[in-house]
Amino acid sequence: MYGGGNTFEPMKATGVENEDPVKLAEFEARIERGEKIEPHDWMPQLYRKQLIRMIEQHAHSEIIGALPEGTWITRAPGFKRKLALMAKVQDEVGHAQLLYSAAETLGKPREQMLDDLVSGKSKYSNIFNYPAFTWADSCFISWLVDAGAIVNQLANARGSYGPYCRALDRICAEESFHLKYGHHCVIHLATGTEKQREMMQAAINRWWGPMMHFFGPPDKASVHSEILMRWKVKMSSNDDQRNQFLDMYVPKIWELGFTIPDPNLKKNTETGKWEYTEPDWEEFKRVINGDGPCNAERLAVRRTAEERGRWVRKALLAPKTEYVTPLA
Ligand code: FAQ
């Protein structure tokens, strides 16, 4: 079994019923007033548990997300693209650092989070379990996956938990550079040779389904949205974020002359909402539960990194005297 049990089985609302009602009411009143909750403040166990789950998954997504693009650093076309991609990948790993630190403020040690990632206990974003076959796949990630991440993170940054919001403010600033870089890469392919345009179109066709999955299950199937929105951890629903992404980026994709592999995709001018074919939610469940095209490969890479880096962590933590050279 991978992740928190059967995919959409609700996390049990243990804690809220047993919380001190006066403290709970004061906590909810603070959230209602738009105050930030800080690590030393009283909070219900469920709030702590949900935040750890969400921030930890987000942190894992950043380090795993560095892998598909990371494989393109040495093959990126030209020195400038190599430099930019290397900086972007480094930023993503830095985002993980910020997010692990934010999750640690809630009491879960970083080593335990990393153990839970490599053992397959924790989830991370579905989208990084697909292969980046071509340079255009890497461009899709840099432009559109980053765009989706920004839609989500700008919303979450207005949330109630101080350390997570502050981490997200910084992350969003960096992500906006990634978005510009990714857009530039895609424009280059769109205005290039026929072969380049075909390569980009093929990437859009491959990644569209996972991109639709990226914002999470439809609202009616979302397990955690209700409590997370009540406590202002999530500031907009999965469907609203998906709709916002479509609103902002479908016209841009069309403008570049590409098509989107969904004949039913159109904006309903009366509701202002996009209509689309539901992506394959069975595939989503398989992927987030460990059975996607690259899950095993991604975790194997992380496992190796953990094992090879163990001596470095041990050396950093060891008392100084152990490292006196024989000549000293
Ligand atoms: N992938 O009840 P809900 C990035 C799971 S960062 C995998 O609706 P919730 C940067 C969910 O965990 C991308 N699993 O869940 C970058 C739950 O399972 P559980 C990551 C997913 O939490 C760019 C179950 O389904 N961003 O890309 C996904 O209310 C480029 C039920 O779902 C964040 O993590 C999914 N897509 O809403 C890096 C942002 N969706 O835990 C490199 C923070 C749902 O009960 C290159 N997270 N599940 O076993 C969030 O905003 C929320 O957690 C959602 C999901 C919106 C992702």
PDB file of N, CA, C and O in Angstrom, residues 125-130 140 145 204-216 242 279-280 283-284 287:
ATOM      1  N   SER A 125       3.661  14.978  -5.890  1.00  0.00           N
ATOM      2  CA  SER A 125       2.802  15.307  -7.039  1.00  0.00           C
ATOM      3  C   SER A 125       2.827  14.231  -8.131  1.00  0.00           C
ATOM      4  O   SER A 125       3.893  13.773  -8.546  1.00  0.00           O
ATOM      5  N   ASN A 126       1.637  13.897  -8.596  1.00  0.00           N
ATOM      6  CA  ASN A 126       1.461  12.901  -9.668  1.00  0.00           C
ATOM      7  C   ASN A 126       2.347  13.179 -10.867  1.00  0.00           C
ATOM      8  O   ASN A 126       2.890  12.272 -11.492  1.00  0.00           O
ATOM      9  N   ILE A 127       2.503  14.481 -11.190  1.00  0.00           N
ATOM     10  CA  ILE A 127       3.024  14.832 -12.524  1.00  0.00           C
ATOM     11  C   ILE A 127       4.489  14.448 -12.712  1.00  0.00           C
ATOM     12  O   ILE A 127       4.944  14.264 -13.831  1.00  0.00           O
ATOM     13  N   PHE A 128       5.198  14.279 -11.610  1.00  0.00           N
ATOM     14  CA  PHE A 128       6.626  13.984 -11.743  1.00  0.00           C
ATOM     15  C   PHE A 128       6.894  12.491 -11.896  1.00  0.00           C
ATOM     16  O   PHE A 128       8.042  12.057 -11.869  1.00  0.00           O
ATOM     17  N   ASN A 129       5.830  11.720 -12.056  1.00  0.00           N
ATOM     18  CA  ASN A 129       5.991  10.285 -12.300  1.00  0.00           C
ATOM     19  C   ASN A 129       5.882   9.936 -13.776  1.00  0.00           C
ATOM     20  O   ASN A 129       5.632   8.786 -14.127  1.00  0.00           O
ATOM     21  N   TYR A 130       6.028  10.978 -14.628  1.00  0.00           N
ATOM     22  CA  TYR A 130       6.010  10.735 -16.076  1.00  0.00           C
ATOM     23  C   TYR A 130       7.383  11.072 -16.641  1.00  0.00           C
ATOM     24  O   TYR A 130       8.082  11.946 -16.113  1.00  0.00           O
ATOM     25  N   PHE A 140       7.746  21.915 -21.400  1.00  0.00           N
ATOM     26  CA  PHE A 140       6.368  21.861 -20.886  1.00  0.00           C
ATOM     27  C   PHE A 140       6.383  22.013 -19.360  1.00  0.00           C
ATOM     28  O   PHE A 140       5.608  22.789 -18.778  1.00  0.00           O
ATOM     29  N   VAL A 145       3.862  23.332 -15.981  1.00  0.00           N
ATOM     30  CA  VAL A 145       3.796  22.771 -14.619  1.00  0.00           C
ATOM     31  C   VAL A 145       4.115  23.881 -13.620  1.00  0.00           C
ATOM     32  O   VAL A 145       3.443  24.017 -12.592  1.00  0.00           O
ATOM     33  N   ILE A 204       2.793  18.456 -25.466  1.00  0.00           N
ATOM     34  CA  ILE A 204       1.497  18.921 -24.926  1.00  0.00           C
ATOM     35  C   ILE A 204       0.525  17.740 -24.890  1.00  0.00           C
ATOM     36  O   ILE A 204      -0.178  17.532 -23.887  1.00  0.00           O
ATOM     37  N   ASN A 205       0.521  16.948 -25.948  1.00  0.00           N
ATOM     38  CA  ASN A 205      -0.398  15.794 -25.991  1.00  0.00           C
ATOM     39  C   ASN A 205      -0.095  14.805 -24.855  1.00  0.00           C
ATOM     40  O   ASN A 205      -0.998  14.278 -24.227  1.00  0.00           O
ATOM     41  N   ARG A 206       1.195  14.586 -24.598  1.00  0.00           N
ATOM     42  CA  ARG A 206       1.587  13.621 -23.553  1.00  0.00           C
ATOM     43  C   ARG A 206       1.251  14.123 -22.149  1.00  0.00           C
ATOM     44  O   ARG A 206       0.858  13.369 -21.286  1.00  0.00           O
ATOM     45  N   TRP A 207       1.446  15.434 -21.925  1.00  0.00           N
ATOM     46  CA  TRP A 207       1.378  15.954 -20.547  1.00  0.00           C
ATOM     47  C   TRP A 207       0.014  16.513 -20.160  1.00  0.00           C
ATOM     48  O   TRP A 207      -0.201  16.888 -19.003  1.00  0.00           O
ATOM     49  N   TRP A 208      -0.925  16.602 -21.136  1.00  0.00           N
ATOM     50  CA  TRP A 208      -2.167  17.298 -20.815  1.00  0.00           C
ATOM     51  C   TRP A 208      -2.946  16.592 -19.703  1.00  0.00           C
ATOM     52  O   TRP A 208      -3.439  17.228 -18.746  1.00  0.00           O
ATOM     53  N   GLY A 209      -3.063  15.262 -19.825  1.00  0.00           N
ATOM     54  CA  GLY A 209      -3.822  14.501 -18.809  1.00  0.00           C
ATOM     55  C   GLY A 209      -3.222  14.691 -17.413  1.00  0.00           C
ATOM     56  O   GLY A 209      -3.921  15.118 -16.466  1.00  0.00           O
ATOM     57  N   PRO A 210      -1.913  14.396 -17.245  1.00  0.00           N
ATOM     58  CA  PRO A 210      -1.290  14.614 -15.930  1.00  0.00           C
ATOM     59  C   PRO A 210      -1.436  16.054 -15.421  1.00  0.00           C
ATOM     60  O   PRO A 210      -1.556  16.291 -14.221  1.00  0.00           O
ATOM     61  N   MET A 211      -1.435  17.031 -16.372  1.00  0.00           N
ATOM     62  CA  MET A 211      -1.582  18.438 -15.962  1.00  0.00           C
ATOM     63  C   MET A 211      -2.981  18.686 -15.387  1.00  0.00           C
ATOM     64  O   MET A 211      -3.149  19.430 -14.414  1.00  0.00           O
ATOM     65  N   MET A 212      -3.983  18.070 -15.992  1.00  0.00           N
ATOM     66  CA  MET A 212      -5.349  18.217 -15.477  1.00  0.00           C
ATOM     67  C   MET A 212      -5.471  17.546 -14.101  1.00  0.00           C
ATOM     68  O   MET A 212      -6.212  18.006 -13.225  1.00  0.00           O
ATOM     69  N   HIS A 213      -4.725  16.445 -13.928  1.00  0.00           N
ATOM     70  CA  HIS A 213      -4.737  15.756 -12.625  1.00  0.00           C
ATOM     71  C   HIS A 213      -4.054  16.572 -11.527  1.00  0.00           C
ATOM     72  O   HIS A 213      -4.350  16.407 -10.337  1.00  0.00           O
ATOM     73  N   PHE A 214      -3.080  17.391 -11.953  1.00  0.00           N
ATOM     74  CA  PHE A 214      -2.171  18.090 -11.043  1.00  0.00           C
ATOM     75  C   PHE A 214      -2.901  18.829  -9.899  1.00  0.00           C
ATOM     76  O   PHE A 214      -2.408  18.926  -8.781  1.00  0.00           O
ATOM     77  N   PHE A 215      -4.090  19.373 -10.204  1.00  0.00           N
ATOM     78  CA  PHE A 215      -4.803  20.189  -9.203  1.00  0.00           C
ATOM     79  C   PHE A 215      -5.611  19.345  -8.225  1.00  0.00           C
ATOM     80  O   PHE A 215      -6.307  19.882  -7.361  1.00  0.00           O
ATOM     81  N   GLY A 216      -5.509  18.026  -8.374  1.00  0.00           N
ATOM     82  CA  GLY A 216      -6.198  17.128  -7.444  1.00  0.00           C
ATOM     83  C   GLY A 216      -7.553  16.690  -7.971  1.00  0.00           C
ATOM     84  O   GLY A 216      -8.042  17.200  -8.987  1.00  0.00           O
ATOM     85  N   ARG A 242      -8.013  24.508 -11.061  1.00  0.00           N
ATOM     86  CA  ARG A 242      -7.919  23.949 -12.428  1.00  0.00           C
ATOM     87  C   ARG A 242      -8.515  24.953 -13.419  1.00  0.00           C
ATOM     88  O   ARG A 242      -7.950  25.232 -14.464  1.00  0.00           O
ATOM     89  N   PRO A 279     -10.362  14.008 -17.088  1.00  0.00           N
ATOM     90  CA  PRO A 279      -9.178  13.168 -17.318  1.00  0.00           C
ATOM     91  C   PRO A 279      -9.388  11.793 -16.669  1.00  0.00           C
ATOM     92  O   PRO A 279     -10.323  11.627 -15.884  1.00  0.00           O
ATOM     93  N   ASP A 280      -8.538  10.861 -16.996  1.00  0.00           N
ATOM     94  CA  ASP A 280      -8.689   9.487 -16.494  1.00  0.00           C
ATOM     95  C   ASP A 280      -8.313   9.440 -14.998  1.00  0.00           C
ATOM     96  O   ASP A 280      -7.131   9.394 -14.644  1.00  0.00           O
ATOM     97  N   GLU A 283      -6.331   6.441 -13.721  1.00  0.00           N
ATOM     98  CA  GLU A 283      -4.870   6.568 -13.933  1.00  0.00           C
ATOM     99  C   GLU A 283      -4.266   7.418 -12.805  1.00  0.00           C
ATOM    100  O   GLU A 283      -3.231   7.078 -12.242  1.00  0.00           O
ATOM    101  N   PHE A 284      -4.939   8.518 -12.469  1.00  0.00           N
ATOM    102  CA  PHE A 284      -4.454   9.391 -11.382  1.00  0.00           C
ATOM    103  C   PHE A 284      -4.275   8.586 -10.091  1.00  0.00           C
ATOM    104  O   PHE A 284      -3.242   8.662  -9.429  1.00  0.00           O
ATOM    105  N   VAL A 287      -1.276   6.352 -10.280  1.00  0.00           N
ATOM    106  CA  VAL A 287       0.005   7.077 -10.243  1.00  0.00           C
ATOM    107  C   VAL A 287       0.322   7.575  -8.824  1.00  0.00           C
ATOM    108  O   VAL A 287       1.429   7.410  -8.328  1.00  0.00           O
TER     109      VAL A 287
END
